[in-house]
Coordinates of C-alpha atoms in Angstrom, one line a residue:
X131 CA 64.2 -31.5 -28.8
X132 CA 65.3 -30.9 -25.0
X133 CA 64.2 -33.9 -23.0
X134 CA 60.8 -32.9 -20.9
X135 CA 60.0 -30.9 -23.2
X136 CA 56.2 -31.7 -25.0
X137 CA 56.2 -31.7 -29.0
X138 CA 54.3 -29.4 -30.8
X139 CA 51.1 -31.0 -31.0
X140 CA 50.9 -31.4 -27.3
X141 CA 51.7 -27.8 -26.7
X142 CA 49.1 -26.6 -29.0
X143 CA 46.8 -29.7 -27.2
X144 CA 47.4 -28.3 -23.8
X145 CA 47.4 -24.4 -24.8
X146 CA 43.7 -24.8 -26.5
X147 CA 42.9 -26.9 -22.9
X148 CA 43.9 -24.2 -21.2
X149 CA 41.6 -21.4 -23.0
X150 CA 38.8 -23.9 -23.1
X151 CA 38.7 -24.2 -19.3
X152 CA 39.5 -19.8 -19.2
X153 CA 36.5 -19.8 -21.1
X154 CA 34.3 -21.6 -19.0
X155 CA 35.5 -20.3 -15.9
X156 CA 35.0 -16.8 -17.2
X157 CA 31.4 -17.7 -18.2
X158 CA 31.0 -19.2 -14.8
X159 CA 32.1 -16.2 -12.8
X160 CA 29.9 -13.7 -15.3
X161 CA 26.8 -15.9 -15.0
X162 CA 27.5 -15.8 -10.6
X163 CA 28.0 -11.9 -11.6
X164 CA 24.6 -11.8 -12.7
X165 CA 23.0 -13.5 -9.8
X166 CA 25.0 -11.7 -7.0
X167 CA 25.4 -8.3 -7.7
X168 CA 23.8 -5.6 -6.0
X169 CA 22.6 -4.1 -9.7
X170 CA 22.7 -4.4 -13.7
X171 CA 25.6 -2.1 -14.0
X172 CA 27.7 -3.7 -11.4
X173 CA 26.8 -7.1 -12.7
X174 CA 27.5 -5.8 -16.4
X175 CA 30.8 -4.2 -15.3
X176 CA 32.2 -7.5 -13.7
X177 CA 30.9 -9.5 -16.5
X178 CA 32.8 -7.4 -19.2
X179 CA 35.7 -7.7 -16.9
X180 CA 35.6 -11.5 -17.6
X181 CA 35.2 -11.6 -20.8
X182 CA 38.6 -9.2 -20.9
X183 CA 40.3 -11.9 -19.0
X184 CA 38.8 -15.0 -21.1
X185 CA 40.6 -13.3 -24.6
X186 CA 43.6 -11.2 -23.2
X187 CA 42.2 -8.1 -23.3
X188 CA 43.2 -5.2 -22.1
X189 CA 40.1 -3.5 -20.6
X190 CA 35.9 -4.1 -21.7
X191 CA 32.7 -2.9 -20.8
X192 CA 29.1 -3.3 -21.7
X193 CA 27.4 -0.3 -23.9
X194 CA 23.6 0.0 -23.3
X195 CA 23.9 3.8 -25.5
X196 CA 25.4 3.5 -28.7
X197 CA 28.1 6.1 -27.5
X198 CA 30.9 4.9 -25.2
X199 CA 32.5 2.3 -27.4
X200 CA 36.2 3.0 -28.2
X201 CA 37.5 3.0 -31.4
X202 CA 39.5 -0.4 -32.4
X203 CA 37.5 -2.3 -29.9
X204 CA 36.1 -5.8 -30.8
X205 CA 32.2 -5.3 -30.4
X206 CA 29.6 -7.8 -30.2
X207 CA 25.9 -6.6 -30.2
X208 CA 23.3 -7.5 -28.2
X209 CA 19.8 -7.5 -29.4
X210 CA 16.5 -8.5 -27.2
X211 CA 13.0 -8.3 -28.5
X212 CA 14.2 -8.1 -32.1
X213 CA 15.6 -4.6 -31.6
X214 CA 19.6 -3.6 -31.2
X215 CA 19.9 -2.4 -27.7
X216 CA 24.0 -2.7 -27.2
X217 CA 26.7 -4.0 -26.9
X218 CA 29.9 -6.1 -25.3
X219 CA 33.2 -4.2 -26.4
X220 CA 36.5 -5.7 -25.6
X221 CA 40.2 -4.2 -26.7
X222 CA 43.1 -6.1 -27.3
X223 CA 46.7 -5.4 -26.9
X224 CA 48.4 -4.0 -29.9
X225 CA 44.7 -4.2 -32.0
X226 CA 45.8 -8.0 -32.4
X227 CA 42.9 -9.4 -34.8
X228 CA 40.7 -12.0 -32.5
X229 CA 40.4 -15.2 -33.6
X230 CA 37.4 -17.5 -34.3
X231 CA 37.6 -19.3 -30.9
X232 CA 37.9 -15.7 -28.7
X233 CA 34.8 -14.7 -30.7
X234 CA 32.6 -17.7 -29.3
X235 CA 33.5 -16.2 -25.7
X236 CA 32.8 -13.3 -26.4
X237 CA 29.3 -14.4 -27.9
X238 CA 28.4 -16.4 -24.7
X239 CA 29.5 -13.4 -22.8
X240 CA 27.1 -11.2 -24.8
X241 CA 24.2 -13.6 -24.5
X242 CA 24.6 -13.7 -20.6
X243 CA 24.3 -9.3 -20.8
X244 CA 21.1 -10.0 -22.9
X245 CA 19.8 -12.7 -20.3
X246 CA 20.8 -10.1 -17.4
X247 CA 19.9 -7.2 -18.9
X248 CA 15.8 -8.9 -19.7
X249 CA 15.6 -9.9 -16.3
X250 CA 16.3 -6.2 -14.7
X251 CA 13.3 -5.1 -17.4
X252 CA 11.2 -7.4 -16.3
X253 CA 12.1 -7.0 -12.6
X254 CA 11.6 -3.2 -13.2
X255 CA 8.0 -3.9 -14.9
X256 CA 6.7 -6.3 -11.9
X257 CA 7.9 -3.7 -9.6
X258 CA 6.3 -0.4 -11.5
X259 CA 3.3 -2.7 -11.4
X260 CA 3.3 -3.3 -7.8
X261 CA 3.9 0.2 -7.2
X262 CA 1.0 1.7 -9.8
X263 CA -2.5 1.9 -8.9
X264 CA -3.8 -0.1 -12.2
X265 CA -7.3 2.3 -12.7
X266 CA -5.1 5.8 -12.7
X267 CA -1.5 5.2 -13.6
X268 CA -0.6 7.1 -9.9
X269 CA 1.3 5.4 -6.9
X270 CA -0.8 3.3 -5.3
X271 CA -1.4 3.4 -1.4
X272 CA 1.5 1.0 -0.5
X273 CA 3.5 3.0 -2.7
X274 CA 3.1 6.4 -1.0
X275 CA 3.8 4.9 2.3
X276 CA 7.3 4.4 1.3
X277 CA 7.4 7.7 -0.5
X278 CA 6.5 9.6 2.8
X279 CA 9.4 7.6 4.7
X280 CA 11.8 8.9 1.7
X281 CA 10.9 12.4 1.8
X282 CA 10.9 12.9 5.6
X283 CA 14.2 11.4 6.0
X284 CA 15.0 13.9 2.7
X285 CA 13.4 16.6 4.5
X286 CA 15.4 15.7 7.8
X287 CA 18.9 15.6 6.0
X288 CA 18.5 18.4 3.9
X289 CA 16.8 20.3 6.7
X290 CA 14.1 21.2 3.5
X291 CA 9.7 21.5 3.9
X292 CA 7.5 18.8 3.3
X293 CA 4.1 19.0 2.8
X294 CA 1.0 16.9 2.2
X295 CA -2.3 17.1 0.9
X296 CA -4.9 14.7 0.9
X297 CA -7.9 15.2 -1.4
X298 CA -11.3 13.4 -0.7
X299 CA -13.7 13.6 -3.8
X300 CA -17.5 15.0 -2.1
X301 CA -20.0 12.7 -2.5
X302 CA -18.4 10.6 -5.2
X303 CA -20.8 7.3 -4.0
X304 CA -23.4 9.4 -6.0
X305 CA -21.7 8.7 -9.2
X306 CA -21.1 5.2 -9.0
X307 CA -25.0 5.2 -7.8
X308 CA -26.5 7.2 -10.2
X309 CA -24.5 7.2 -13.3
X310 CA -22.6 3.5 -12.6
X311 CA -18.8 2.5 -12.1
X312 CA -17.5 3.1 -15.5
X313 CA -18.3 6.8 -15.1
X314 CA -16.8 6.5 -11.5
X315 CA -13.8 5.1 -13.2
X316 CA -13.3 7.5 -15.9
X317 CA -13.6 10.6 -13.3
X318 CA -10.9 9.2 -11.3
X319 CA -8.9 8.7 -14.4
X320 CA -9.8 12.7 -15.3
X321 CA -9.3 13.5 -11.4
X322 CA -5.5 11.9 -11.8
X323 CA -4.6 13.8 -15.2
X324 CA -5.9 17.2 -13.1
X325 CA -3.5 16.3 -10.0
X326 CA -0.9 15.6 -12.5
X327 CA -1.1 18.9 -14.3
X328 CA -1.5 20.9 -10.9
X329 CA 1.7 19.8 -9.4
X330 CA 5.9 19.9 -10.4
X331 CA 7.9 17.1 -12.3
X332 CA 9.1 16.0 -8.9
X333 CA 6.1 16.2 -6.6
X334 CA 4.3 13.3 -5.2
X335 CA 0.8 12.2 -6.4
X336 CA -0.9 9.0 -5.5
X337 CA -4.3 7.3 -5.2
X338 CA -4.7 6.5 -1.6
X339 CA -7.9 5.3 -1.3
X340 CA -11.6 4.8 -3.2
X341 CA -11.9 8.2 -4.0
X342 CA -8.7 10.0 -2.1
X343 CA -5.8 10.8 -3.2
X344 CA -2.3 12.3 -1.9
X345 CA -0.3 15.2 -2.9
X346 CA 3.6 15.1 -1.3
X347 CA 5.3 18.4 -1.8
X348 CA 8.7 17.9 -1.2
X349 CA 10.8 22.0 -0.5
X350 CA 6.9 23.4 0.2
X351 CA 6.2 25.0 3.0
X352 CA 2.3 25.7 4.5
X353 CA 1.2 28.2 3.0
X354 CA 2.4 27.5 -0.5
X355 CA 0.9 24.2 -0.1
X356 CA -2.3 25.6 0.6
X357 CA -2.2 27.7 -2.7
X358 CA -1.6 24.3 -4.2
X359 CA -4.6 22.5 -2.9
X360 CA -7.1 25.4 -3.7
X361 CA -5.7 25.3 -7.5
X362 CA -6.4 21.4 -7.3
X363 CA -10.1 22.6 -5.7
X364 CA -11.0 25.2 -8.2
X365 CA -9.4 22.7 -10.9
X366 CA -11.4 19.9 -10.1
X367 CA -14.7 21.9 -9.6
X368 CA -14.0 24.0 -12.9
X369 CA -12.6 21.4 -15.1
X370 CA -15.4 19.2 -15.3
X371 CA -18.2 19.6 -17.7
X372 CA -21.4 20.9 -16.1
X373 CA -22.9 17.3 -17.2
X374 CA -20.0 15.9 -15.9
X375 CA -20.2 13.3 -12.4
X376 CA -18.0 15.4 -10.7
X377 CA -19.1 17.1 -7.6
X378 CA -15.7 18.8 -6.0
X379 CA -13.4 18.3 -3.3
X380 CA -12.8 18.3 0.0
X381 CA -8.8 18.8 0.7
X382 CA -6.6 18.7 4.4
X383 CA -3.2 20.2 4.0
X384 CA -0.1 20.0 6.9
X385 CA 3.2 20.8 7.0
X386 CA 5.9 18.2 8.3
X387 CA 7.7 19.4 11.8
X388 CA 11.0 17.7 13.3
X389 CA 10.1 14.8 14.9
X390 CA 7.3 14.1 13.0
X391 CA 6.8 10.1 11.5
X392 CA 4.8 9.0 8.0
X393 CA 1.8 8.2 10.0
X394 CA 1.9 11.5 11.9
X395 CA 2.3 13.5 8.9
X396 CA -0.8 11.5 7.3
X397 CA -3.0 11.3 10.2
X398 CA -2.4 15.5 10.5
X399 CA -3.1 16.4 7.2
X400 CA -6.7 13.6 7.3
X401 CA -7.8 15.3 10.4
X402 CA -7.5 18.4 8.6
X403 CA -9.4 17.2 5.8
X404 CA -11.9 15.7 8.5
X405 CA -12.4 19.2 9.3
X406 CA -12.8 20.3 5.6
X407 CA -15.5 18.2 5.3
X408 CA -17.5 19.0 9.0
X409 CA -17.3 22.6 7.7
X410 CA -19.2 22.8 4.3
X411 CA -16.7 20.4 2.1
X412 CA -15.6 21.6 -0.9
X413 CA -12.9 23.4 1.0
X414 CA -9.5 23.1 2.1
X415 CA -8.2 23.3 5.4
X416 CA -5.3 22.7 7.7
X417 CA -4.8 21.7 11.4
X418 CA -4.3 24.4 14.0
X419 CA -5.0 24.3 18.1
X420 CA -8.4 26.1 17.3
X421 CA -9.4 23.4 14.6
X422 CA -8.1 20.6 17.2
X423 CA -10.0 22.1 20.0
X424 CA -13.2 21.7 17.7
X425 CA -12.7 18.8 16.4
X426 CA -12.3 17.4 20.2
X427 CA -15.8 19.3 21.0
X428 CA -17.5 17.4 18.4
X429 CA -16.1 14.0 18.8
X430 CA -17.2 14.8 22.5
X431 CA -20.8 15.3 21.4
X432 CA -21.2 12.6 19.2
X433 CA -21.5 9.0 20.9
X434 CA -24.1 10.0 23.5
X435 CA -24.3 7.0 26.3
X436 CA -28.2 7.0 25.7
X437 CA -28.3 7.1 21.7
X438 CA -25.9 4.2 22.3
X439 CA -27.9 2.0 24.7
X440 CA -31.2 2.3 23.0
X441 CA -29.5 0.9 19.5
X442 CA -27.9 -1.6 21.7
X443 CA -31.7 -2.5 23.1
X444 CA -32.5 -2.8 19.5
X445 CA -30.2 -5.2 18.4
X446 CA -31.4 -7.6 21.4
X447 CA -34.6 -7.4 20.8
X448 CA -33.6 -9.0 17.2
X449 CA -30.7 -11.4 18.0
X450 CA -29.9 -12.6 21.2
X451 CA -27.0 -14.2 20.2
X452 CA -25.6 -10.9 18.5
X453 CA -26.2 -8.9 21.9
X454 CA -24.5 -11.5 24.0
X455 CA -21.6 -11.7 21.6
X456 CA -21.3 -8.1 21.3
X457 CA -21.2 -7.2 24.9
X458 CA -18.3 -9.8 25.1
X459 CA -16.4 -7.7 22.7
X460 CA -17.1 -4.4 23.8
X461 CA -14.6 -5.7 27.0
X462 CA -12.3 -7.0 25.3
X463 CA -12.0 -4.2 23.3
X464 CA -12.0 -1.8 25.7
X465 CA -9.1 -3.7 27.7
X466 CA -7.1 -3.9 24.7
X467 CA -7.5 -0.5 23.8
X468 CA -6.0 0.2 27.3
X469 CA -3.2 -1.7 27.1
X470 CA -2.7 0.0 23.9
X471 CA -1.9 3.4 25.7
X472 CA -5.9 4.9 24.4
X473 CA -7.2 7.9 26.1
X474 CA -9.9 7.6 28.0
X475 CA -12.3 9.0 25.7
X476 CA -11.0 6.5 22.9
X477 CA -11.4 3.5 24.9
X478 CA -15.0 4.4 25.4
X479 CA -15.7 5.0 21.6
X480 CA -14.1 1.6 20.8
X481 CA -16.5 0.2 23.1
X482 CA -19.5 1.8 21.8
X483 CA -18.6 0.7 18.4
X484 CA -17.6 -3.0 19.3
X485 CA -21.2 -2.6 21.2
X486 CA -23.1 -1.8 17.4
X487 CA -20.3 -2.8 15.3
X488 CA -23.3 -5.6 14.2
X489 CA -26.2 -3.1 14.4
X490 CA -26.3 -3.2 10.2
X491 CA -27.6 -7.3 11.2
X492 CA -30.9 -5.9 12.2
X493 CA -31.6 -5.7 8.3
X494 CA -30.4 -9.2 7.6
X495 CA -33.7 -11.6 6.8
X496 CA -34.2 -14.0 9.7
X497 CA -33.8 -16.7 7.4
X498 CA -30.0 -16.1 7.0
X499 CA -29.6 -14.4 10.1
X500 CA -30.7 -17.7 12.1
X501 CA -29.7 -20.4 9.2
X502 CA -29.0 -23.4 11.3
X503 CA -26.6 -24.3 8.6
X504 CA -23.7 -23.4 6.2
X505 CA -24.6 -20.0 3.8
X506 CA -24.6 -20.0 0.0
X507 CA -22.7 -17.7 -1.8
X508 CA -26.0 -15.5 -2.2
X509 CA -27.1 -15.6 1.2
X510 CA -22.9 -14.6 2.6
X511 CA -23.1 -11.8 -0.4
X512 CA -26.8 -10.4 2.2
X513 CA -24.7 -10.8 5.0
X514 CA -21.7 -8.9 3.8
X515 CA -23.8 -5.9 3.7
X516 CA -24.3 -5.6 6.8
X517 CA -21.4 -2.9 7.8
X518 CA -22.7 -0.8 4.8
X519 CA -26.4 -0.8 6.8
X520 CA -24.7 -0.5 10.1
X521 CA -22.8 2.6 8.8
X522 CA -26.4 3.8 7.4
X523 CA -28.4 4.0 10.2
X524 CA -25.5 5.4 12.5
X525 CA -25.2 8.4 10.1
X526 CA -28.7 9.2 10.2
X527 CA -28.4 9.5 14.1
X528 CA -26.9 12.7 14.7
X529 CA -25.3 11.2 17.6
X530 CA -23.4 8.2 16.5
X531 CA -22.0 9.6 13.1
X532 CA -19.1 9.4 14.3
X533 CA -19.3 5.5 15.0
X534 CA -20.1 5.2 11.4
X535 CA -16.8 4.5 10.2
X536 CA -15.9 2.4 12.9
X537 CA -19.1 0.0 12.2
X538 CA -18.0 0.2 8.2
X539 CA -15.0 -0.8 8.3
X540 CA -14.7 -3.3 11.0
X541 CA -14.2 -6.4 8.4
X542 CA -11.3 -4.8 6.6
X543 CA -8.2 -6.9 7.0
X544 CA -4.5 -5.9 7.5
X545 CA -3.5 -7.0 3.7
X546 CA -6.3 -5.6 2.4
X547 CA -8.5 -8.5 1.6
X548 CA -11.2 -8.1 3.3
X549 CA -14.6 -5.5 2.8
X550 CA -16.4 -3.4 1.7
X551 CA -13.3 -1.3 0.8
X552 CA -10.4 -3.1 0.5
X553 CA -8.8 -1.0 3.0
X554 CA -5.4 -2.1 4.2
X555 CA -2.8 -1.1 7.2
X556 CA -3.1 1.7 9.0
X557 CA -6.0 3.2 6.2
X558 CA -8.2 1.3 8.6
X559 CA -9.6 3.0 11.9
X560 CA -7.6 1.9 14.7
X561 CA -11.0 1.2 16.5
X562 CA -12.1 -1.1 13.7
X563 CA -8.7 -3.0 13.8
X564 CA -9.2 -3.9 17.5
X565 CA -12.8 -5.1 17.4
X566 CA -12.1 -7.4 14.3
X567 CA -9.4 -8.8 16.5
X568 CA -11.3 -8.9 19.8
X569 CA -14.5 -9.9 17.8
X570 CA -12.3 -12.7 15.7
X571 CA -11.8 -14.0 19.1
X572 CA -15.3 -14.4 20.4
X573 CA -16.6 -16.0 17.5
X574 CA -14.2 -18.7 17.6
X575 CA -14.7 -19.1 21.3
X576 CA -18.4 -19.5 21.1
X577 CA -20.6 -22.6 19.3
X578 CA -22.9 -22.3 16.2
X579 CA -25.1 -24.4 14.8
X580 CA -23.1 -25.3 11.7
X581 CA -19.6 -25.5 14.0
X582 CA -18.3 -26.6 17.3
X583 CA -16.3 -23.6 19.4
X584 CA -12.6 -23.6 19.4
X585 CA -10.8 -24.1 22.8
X586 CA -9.0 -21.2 23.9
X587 CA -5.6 -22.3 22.9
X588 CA -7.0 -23.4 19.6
X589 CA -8.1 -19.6 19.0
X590 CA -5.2 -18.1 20.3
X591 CA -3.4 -20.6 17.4
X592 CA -4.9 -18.9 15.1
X593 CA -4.7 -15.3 16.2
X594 CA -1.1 -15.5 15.6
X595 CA -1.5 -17.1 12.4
X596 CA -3.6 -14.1 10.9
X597 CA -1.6 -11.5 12.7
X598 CA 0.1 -9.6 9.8
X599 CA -2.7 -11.1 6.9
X600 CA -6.7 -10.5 8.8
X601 CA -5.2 -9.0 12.3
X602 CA -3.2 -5.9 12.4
X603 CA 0.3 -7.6 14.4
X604 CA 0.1 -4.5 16.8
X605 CA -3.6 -5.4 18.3
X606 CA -2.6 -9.1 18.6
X607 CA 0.2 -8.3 20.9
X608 CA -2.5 -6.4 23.0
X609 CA -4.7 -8.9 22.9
X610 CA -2.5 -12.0 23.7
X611 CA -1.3 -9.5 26.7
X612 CA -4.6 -9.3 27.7
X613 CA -5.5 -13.2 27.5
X614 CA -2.8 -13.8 29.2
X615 CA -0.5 -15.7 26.7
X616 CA 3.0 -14.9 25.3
X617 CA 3.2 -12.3 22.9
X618 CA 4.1 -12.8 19.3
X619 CA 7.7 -13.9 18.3
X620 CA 10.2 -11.4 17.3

C-alpha cells in the first residue's frame, strides 16, 4: 500500500463521514429554504434541489399533481392528513439503484415538503379567514379595500373601466326588530347568494357593512353597470317570498375616472346611493353635477342654526356638565376640522354635531347619568344607548337628519371596536372621527366624581397611544397641531 495512503476501512470511514455531514447540510439548507423563500414553489424547488445534491442526482423536483414525475426517477410520497398529496422525485445518473442510506435523505427531505407544504394551507386558511366576512362567505370590508386598490391600479395599466356599486338593504332594522336577528341573518345570507348569481366569475362582491354590500366591476363601464344594479334591484325585490323579511334595495353606481383613489371611487358611488335613498329608495342612481348640485341644496337646508340651539338649550337644562363639555368640543372640533382643509360649510356641521353629539343622554335615568361612582355592566350597557337615542330624536327633526349619523356613530373606533356598529376606518363619518378625538380629549382633561382629570401632557400621552386603535391617526395629527405639540412620529 503507497505510504499516506488510508486503508480500506478508513476510506469507507471517512466516505460515509462525508455523506453523513452532505446529508445534514442538505437538510439544513432545505429546512432555511422553507423559512426564507418568498413562496411554496420556490421553497419546494430549492428543497428538491438539495435533496439532488445530498444523493448525486442529476436533477429533482417536488410533484403536488400526480403528473410531472419522469419515468426512472426515485419517488418518495408525501402524504398529510392521511391522504396522498405528492411527491419528492429525484433521478440518478445512469438509473444507478439508490441505496438504503440515500433513501433516509430522501425521506427527511420529503417530510420537510410535508411540513412546508401544511404550513402554506394553513397560512392560506388564516388568511381566507381574515379576508371572509364569517355570516355570508363574501369579502369582508377590509378585504374590498384592498380589492379597490388592485383594480384601479388594473384599470390604470390596462387603461380598462371600473365600476362600483354599493347596495344598501331599505329598512332592513325592521327585520331584526320585528322578526329577530336569525331572520336578519338568513336574508343577508339569501341577499349574498343573489349578488353572487347577478354578477361574472371575476367580479367583485363583498359585505361592506350591516346591511351594505359592494359590487366591483372590473372592464364595466356606467351604463352597463347600471343595468347590473337594477338586475340586483329587481332580483332582490322579486326573489324573496312575499312572507319573506326582505323589503328591497337602495343602490349608487359610479364609474372610476383617471386620477381617481379607492376612497374617491367609494365615497362617489355612496353619495350616489345617498341620493337613491333621498329620492324614494328602492332605486338606483348615480352621481352627476345635477345630483351634486341637490345633494349640496339639501345638506344646506338641513342643520338650521335655530333647530340647533334650541336642542342645545335642552341638553343644559338636563346636564350641565354635558353642555359645558360639549361646547368645549364643538371648538376643538371646529379648529381641527380647519386645519384639516374642511369647507366652510363642513366645519360648521362638525360643530353642530360635536354641539348634540350627547343629545341621546337626555334619555339616560338621572341615576346613572349623575352616578357619583363607577357603572355596573347594566347601567354602561343604558348608557351605550345613548347615540342610538341621539340619532332618534335628530331624525324626527326635519332639520337635523342630517346630524343623525354624525351623533350615531361618534363612539366607533378606528379598528372597529367600538359601537353601536362596529364600524371601522374610513366607514366612519369623517365628522364623527374628529369629535371622538376632540371629545376623547375633553373628557380626560376634566374631573369626575369617580376620577381625577389628566394633565394635559398626560392626555396628549394617550392620544398618541390610541391613534391607529380608538383615534383615526389623521385627526390626531390635527389635533396635536392644534394643541400645540409635535405631531406623531413617522
Amino acid at each position: 500500500m503507497p505510504e499516506g495512503t488510508p486503508p480500506p476501512g478508513a476510506r469507507s470511514a471517512l466516505s460515509a463521514s462525508h455523506r453523513l455531514a452532505t446529508a445534514v447540510g442538505a437538510l439544513a439548507r432545505g429546512a432555511r429554504a422553507l423559512n426564507v423563500s418568498a413562496g411554496l414553489p420556490q421553497a419546494l424547488a430549492e428543497l428538491a434541489d438539495e435533496a439532488a445534491r445530498a444523493v448525486g442526482g442529476d436533477s429533482a423536483g417536488v410533484d403536488l399533481s400526480g403528473s410531472a414525475v419522469p419515468e426512472g426517477a426515485v419517488t418518495v410520497p408525501l402524504a398529510w392528513d392521511d391522504e396522498a398529496r405528492g411527491a419528492l422525485w429525484v433521478r440518478l445518473p445512469d438509473s444507478r439503484p439508490i441505496d438504503e442510506e440515500e433513501l433516509r435523505v430522501l425521506e427527511a427531505m420529503a417530510d420537510l415538503a410535508v411540513v412546508g407544504c401544511r404550513n402554506a394551507e394553513a397560512y392560506e386558511r388564516l388568511q381566507e379567514a381574515a379576508r371572509t366576512d364569517a355570516l355570508t362567505g363574501l369579502l369582508n370590508h377590509g378585504a374590498i379595500q384592498v380589492r379597490v386598490r388592485e383594480e384601479i391600479a388594473r384599470a390604470r395599466r390596462d387603461e380598462h373601466a371600473l365600476s362600483c356599486v354599493i347596495i344598501d338593504l331599505d329598512d332592513f332594522k325592521r327585520v331584526n326588530d320585528l322578526k329577530g336577528h336569525q331572520a336578519g341573518d338568513d336574508y343577508l345570507r339569501r341577499v349574498a347568494d343573489h349578488l353572487r348569481a347577478e354578477v361574472r366569475p371575476y367580479d367583485v362582491v363583498a359585505r361592506y357593512g350591516g346591511d351594505e354590500f359592494v359590487l366591483l366591476l372590473p372592464g364595466t363601464e356606467e351604463e352597463e353597470a347600471l343595468r347590473v344594479a337594477e338586475r340586483v334591484r329587481d332580483r332582490l325585490r322579486d326573489g324573496e317570498p312575499e312572507e319573506g323579511p326582505g323589503g328591497g334595495c337602495s343602490i349608487g353606481v359610479a364609474e372610476w375616472a383617471a386620477g381617481m383613489t379607492a376612497d374617491a371611487l367609494l365615497e362617489l358611488a355612496d353619495r350616489a346611493l345617498l341620493w337613491a335613498k333621498r329620492t324614494g329608495k328602492a332605486r338606483v342612481a348615480v352621481v352627476n353635477p345635477e345630483v351634486e348640485a341637490e345633494l349640496a341644496r339639501l345638506h344646506r337646508e338641513n342643520g338650521s342654526p335655530a333647530a340647533v340651539e334650541a336642542l342645545a338649550a335642552a341638553i343644559e337644562a338636563r346636564d350641565n356638565y354635558t353642555a359645558e363639555h360639549s361646547e368645549q368640543v364643538v371648538a376643538l372640533a371646529k379648529n381641527v376640522a380647519l386645519i384639516m382643509g374642511m369647507p366652510a360649510g363642513l366645519v360648521e356641521r362638525i360643530g353642530s354635531g360635536a354641539l348634540l353629539h350627547d343629545v341621546g343622554k337626555l334619555a339616560i335615568p338621572n341615576e346613572i347619568l349623575h352616578k357619583a361612582g363607577g357603572l355596573t355592566a347594566e347601567e354602561w350597557t343604558v348608557i351605550a344607548e345613548h347615540p342610538l337615542i341621539g340619532e332618534r330624536i335628530l331624525r324626527r327633526t326635519p332639520q337635523l337628519a342630517s346630524l343623525a349619523p354624525v351623533v350615531r356613530h361618534e363612539h366607533e373606533h378606528w379598528d372597529g371596536s367600538g359601537y353601536p356598529d362596529g364600524l371601522a376606518g374610513h366607514r366612519i363619518p369623517l365628522a364623527s372621527r374628529i369629535i371622538l378625538a376632540c371629545d376623547g380629549y375633553v373628557a380626560m382633561r376634566t374631573a369626575r366624581p369617580y376620577r381625577p382629570a389628566l394633565t394635559h401632557a398626560e392626555a396628549v400621552a394617550e392620544l398618541r397611544a390610541q391613534a391607529g386603535s380608538q383615534f383615526d391617526p389623521a385627526v390626531i395629527e390635527a389635533l396635536l397641531d392644534r394643541l400645540g405639540e409635535h405631531r406623531l412620529a413617522g
